[in-house]
Coordinates of C-alpha atoms in Angstrom, one line a residue:
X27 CA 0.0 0.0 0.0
X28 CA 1.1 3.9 -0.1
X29 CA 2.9 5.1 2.2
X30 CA 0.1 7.7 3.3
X31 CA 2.6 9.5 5.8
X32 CA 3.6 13.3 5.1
X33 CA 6.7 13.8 3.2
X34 CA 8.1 15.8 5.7
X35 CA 8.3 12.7 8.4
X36 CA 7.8 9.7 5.4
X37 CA 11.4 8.6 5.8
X38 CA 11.3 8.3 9.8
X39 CA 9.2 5.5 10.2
X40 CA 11.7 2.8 9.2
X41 CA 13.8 4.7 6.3
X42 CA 15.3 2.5 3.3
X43 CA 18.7 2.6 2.7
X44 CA 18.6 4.4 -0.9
X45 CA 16.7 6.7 0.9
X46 CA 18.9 7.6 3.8
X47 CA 21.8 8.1 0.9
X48 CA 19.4 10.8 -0.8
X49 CA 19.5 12.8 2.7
X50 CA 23.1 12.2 2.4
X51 CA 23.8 13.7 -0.9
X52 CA 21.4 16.3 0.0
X53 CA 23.9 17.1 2.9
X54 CA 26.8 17.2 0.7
X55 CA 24.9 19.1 -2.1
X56 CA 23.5 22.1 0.1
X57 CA 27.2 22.2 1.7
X58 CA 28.4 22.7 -1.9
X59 CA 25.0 25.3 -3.0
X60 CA 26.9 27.1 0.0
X61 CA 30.1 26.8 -1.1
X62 CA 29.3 28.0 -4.4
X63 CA 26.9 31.4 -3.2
X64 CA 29.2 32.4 0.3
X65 CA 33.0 31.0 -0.9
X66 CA 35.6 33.1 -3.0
X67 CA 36.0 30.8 -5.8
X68 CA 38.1 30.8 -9.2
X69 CA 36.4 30.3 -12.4
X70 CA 37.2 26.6 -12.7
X71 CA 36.4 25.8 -9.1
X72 CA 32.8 27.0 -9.1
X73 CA 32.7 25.3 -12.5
X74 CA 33.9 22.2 -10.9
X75 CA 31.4 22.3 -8.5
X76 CA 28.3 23.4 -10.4
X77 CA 29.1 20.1 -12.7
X78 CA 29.0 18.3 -8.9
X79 CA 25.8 19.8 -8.0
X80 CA 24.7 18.7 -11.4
X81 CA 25.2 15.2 -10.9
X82 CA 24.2 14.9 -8.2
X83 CA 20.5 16.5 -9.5
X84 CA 20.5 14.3 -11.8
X85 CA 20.8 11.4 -9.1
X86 CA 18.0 13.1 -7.5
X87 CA 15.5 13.4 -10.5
X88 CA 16.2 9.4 -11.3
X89 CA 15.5 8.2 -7.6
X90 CA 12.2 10.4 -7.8
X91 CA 11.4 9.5 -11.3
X92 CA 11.6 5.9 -10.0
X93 CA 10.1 6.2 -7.0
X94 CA 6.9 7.8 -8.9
X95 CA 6.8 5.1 -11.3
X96 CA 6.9 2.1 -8.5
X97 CA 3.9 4.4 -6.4
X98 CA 0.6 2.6 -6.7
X99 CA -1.0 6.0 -6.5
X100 CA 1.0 8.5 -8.5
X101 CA -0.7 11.2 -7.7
X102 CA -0.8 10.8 -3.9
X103 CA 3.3 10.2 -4.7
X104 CA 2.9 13.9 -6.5
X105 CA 1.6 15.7 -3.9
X106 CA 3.5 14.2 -1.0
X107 CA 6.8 14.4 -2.1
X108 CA 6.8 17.6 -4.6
X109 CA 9.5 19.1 -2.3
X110 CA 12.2 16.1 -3.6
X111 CA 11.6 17.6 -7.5
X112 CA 12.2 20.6 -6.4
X113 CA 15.1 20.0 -4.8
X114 CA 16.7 18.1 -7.8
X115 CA 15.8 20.8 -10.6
X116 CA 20.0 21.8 -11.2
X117 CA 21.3 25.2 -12.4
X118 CA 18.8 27.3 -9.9
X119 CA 20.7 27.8 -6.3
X120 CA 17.2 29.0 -5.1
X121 CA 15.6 26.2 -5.5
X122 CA 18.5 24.3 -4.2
X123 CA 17.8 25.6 -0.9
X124 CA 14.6 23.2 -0.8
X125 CA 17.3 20.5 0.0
X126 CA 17.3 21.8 3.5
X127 CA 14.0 20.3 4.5
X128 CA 15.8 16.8 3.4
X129 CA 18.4 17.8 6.1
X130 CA 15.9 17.9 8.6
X131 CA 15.3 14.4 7.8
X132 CA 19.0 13.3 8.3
X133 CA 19.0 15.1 11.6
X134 CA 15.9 13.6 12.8
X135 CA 16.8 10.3 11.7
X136 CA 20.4 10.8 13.8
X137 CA 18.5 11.6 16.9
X138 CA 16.2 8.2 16.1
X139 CA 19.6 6.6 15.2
X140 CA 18.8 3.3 17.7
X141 CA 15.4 2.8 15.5
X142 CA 17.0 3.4 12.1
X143 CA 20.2 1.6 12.2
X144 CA 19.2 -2.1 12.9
X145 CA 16.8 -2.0 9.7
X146 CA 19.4 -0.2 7.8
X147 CA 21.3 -3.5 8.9
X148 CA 19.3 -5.9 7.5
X149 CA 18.5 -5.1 4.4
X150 CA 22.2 -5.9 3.4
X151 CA 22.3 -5.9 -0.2
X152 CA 20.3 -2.5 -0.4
X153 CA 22.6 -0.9 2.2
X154 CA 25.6 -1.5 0.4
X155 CA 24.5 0.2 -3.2
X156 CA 23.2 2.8 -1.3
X157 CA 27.0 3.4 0.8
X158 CA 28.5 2.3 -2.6
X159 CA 26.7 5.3 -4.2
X160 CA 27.2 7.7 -1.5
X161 CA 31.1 6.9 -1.7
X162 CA 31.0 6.9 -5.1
X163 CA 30.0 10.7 -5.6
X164 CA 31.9 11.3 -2.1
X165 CA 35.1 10.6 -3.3
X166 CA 34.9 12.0 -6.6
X167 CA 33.7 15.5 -5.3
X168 CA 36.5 15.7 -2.6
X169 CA 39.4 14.2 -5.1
X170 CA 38.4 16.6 -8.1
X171 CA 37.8 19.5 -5.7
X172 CA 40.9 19.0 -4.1
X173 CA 43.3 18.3 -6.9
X174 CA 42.0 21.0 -8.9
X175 CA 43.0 23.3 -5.7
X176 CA 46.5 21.6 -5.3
X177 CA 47.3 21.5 -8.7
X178 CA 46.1 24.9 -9.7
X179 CA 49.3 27.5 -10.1
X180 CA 52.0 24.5 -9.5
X181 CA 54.4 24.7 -12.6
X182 CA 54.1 22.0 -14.9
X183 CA 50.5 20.9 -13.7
X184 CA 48.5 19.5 -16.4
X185 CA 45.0 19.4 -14.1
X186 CA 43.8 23.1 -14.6
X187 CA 40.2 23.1 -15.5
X188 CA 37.4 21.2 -14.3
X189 CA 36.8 19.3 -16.6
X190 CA 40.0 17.5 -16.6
X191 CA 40.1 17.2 -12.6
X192 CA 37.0 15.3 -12.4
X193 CA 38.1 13.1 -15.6
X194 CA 41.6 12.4 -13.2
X195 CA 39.3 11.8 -10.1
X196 CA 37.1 9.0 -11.8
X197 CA 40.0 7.4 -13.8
X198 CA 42.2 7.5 -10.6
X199 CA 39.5 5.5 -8.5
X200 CA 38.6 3.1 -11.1
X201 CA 42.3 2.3 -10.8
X202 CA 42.5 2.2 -14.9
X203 CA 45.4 5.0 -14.7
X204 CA 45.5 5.7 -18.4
X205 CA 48.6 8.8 -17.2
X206 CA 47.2 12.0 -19.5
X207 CA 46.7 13.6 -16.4
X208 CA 48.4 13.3 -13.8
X209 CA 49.9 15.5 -10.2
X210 CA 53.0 16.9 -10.2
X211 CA 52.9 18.7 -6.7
X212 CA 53.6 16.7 -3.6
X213 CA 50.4 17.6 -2.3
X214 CA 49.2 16.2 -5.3
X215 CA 50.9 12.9 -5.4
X216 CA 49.3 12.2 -1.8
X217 CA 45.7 13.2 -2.9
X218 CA 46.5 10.7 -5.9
X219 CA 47.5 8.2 -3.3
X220 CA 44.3 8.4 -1.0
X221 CA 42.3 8.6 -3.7
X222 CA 43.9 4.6 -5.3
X223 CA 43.3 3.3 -2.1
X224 CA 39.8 4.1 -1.5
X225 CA 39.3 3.3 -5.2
X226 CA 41.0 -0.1 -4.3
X227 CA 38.4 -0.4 -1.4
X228 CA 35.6 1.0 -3.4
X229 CA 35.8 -1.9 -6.0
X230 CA 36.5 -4.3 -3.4
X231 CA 33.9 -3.8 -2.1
X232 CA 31.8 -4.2 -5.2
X233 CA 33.2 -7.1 -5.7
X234 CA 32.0 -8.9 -2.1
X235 CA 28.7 -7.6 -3.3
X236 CA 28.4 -8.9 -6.7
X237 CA 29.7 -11.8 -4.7
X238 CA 26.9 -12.1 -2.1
X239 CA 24.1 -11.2 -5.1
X240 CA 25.0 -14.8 -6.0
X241 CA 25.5 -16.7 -3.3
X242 CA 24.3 -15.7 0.4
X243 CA 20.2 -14.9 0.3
X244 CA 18.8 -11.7 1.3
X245 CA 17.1 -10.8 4.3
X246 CA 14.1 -11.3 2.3
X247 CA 14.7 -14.3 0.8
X248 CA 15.7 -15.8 4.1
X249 CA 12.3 -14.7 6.2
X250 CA 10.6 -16.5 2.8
X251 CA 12.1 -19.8 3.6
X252 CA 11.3 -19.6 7.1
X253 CA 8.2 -19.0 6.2
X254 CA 7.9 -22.0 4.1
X255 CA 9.3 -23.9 6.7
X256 CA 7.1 -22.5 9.5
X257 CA 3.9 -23.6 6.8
X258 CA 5.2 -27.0 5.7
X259 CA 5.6 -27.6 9.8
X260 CA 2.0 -26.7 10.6
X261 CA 0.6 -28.7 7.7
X262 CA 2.5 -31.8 9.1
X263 CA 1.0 -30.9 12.3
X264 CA -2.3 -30.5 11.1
X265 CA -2.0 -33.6 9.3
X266 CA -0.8 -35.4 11.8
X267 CA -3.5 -33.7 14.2
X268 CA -6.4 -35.0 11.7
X269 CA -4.8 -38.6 12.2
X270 CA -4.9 -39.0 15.4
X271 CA -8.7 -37.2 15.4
X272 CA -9.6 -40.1 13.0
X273 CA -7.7 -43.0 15.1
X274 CA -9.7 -41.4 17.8
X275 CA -13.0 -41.4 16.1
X276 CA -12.7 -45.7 14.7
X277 CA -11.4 -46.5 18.6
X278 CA -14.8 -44.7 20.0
X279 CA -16.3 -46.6 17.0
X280 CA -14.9 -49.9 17.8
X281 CA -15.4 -49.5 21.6
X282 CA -19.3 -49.4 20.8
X283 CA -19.6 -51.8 18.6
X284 CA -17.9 -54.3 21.4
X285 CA -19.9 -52.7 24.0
X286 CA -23.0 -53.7 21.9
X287 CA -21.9 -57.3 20.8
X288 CA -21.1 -57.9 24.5
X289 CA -24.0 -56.1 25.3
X290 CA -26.5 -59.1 23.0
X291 CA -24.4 -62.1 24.2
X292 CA -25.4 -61.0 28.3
X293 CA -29.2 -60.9 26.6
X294 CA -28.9 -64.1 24.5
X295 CA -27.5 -65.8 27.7
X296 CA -29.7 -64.1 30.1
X297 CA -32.6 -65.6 27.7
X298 CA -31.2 -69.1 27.4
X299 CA -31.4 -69.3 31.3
X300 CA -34.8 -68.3 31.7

């Protein structure tokens, strides 16, 4: 059914996992909107991070595009949750500042963190695409911001627009390293350094997953089989309920009809004597 719960308080019942990285990203994207309106920024930087921001709209407009077309009642889905498509309409910092009321969520959900955490837990599989996805766009706005800062002014650099820092940043985490750009700073070489190792982790990590997809059952699937097994035991037992019920039922039955054959003999003897 719907969830019929306001959007403002929809996620604080027993939040999903993809949903808890939204209020994430939403954190991370306002702290950049911020960034962006309050910080002294070079041309590439702010350019840098308005291609961020993008992004991570457009991650926003899928998750609410999806969740409208899984709603059993899209236009209850509409009216409720207006406020999330809003907040993932790019290129208007105004608008942007919707985002905030997603923060609420996150904040909320912190101070409920004992009620939130243990379902988080259990749906395993879900929980780690969501952190996968949250890392994802983590490290790549930190390592592109960061290089691009480094590397900016250093003679020799190569990494000097945008562009080309968040092409280093994604290459440099998937660990491909195809070397057109590259540090030269020392500051940069240790940014490069983090940023292999968490790539290292981050596909790792995907790996274990893809792993698990395979071969350990979800939370799901195992409540399903205990389920089964719950049912297959109380048919046995019902069965085996309805047998003895019926062994019952032909002992009372057999009981009688000795009761009455003893019953004749006493009368056919009883008459023989008189």
């Amino acid at each position: 059914m719907t969830d019929k719960t306001p959007w403002s308080l929809r996620s604080l019942g027993n939040p999903s996992p993809f949903e808890f990285a939204m209020m994430l990203l939403s954190l991370l994207s306002v702290i950049i909107v911020l960034v962006m309106t309050f910080g002294r920024l070079d041309k590439e930087t702010y350019r840098l991070l308005f291609f961020i921001d993008t992004t991570i709209c457009m991650i926003f407009m899928v998750n609410f595009f999806v969740g409208l077309f899984r709603s059993r009642d899209r236009l209850f889905y509409l009216r409720h949750h207006w406020i999330d498509f809003i907040a993932s309409i790019p290129a208007i910092e105004a608008l942007r500042i919707a985002r905030v009321f997603q923060i609420l969520r996150v904040i909320r959900l912190i101070r409920m963190s004992r009620s939130f955490l243990i379902p988080l837990i259990k749906q395993r599989k879900q929980a780690t695409l969501a952190s996968l996805l949250v890392a994802m766009v983590t490290i790549l706005t930190f390592a592109s911001i960061i290089i691009l800062i480094v590397e900016s002014g250093t003679e020799g650099a190569n990494i000097q627009t945008a562009e080309q820092a968040i092409w280093w940043a994604l290459v440099t985490i998937s660990t491909v390293g195809y070397g057109d750009y590259y540090p030269v700073s020392t500051a940069g070489h240790i940014v490069g350094g983090i940023v292999i190792v968490s790539g290292v982790s981050f596909f790792g990590v995907i790996s274990g997953y893809m792993a698990s997809v395979f071969v350990t059952p979800d939370e799901s699937e195992r409540q399903e089989r205990q389920d089964a097994h719950k049912a297959e035991i109380k048919t046995e037992l019902e069965m085996a309920l309805a047998r003895m019920e019926e062994n019952q039922r032909q002992m009372e039955q057999n009981q009688a009809q000795m009761l009455a054959k003893i019953t004749e003999l006493k009368q056919a003897i009883e008459a023989k004597k008189g």
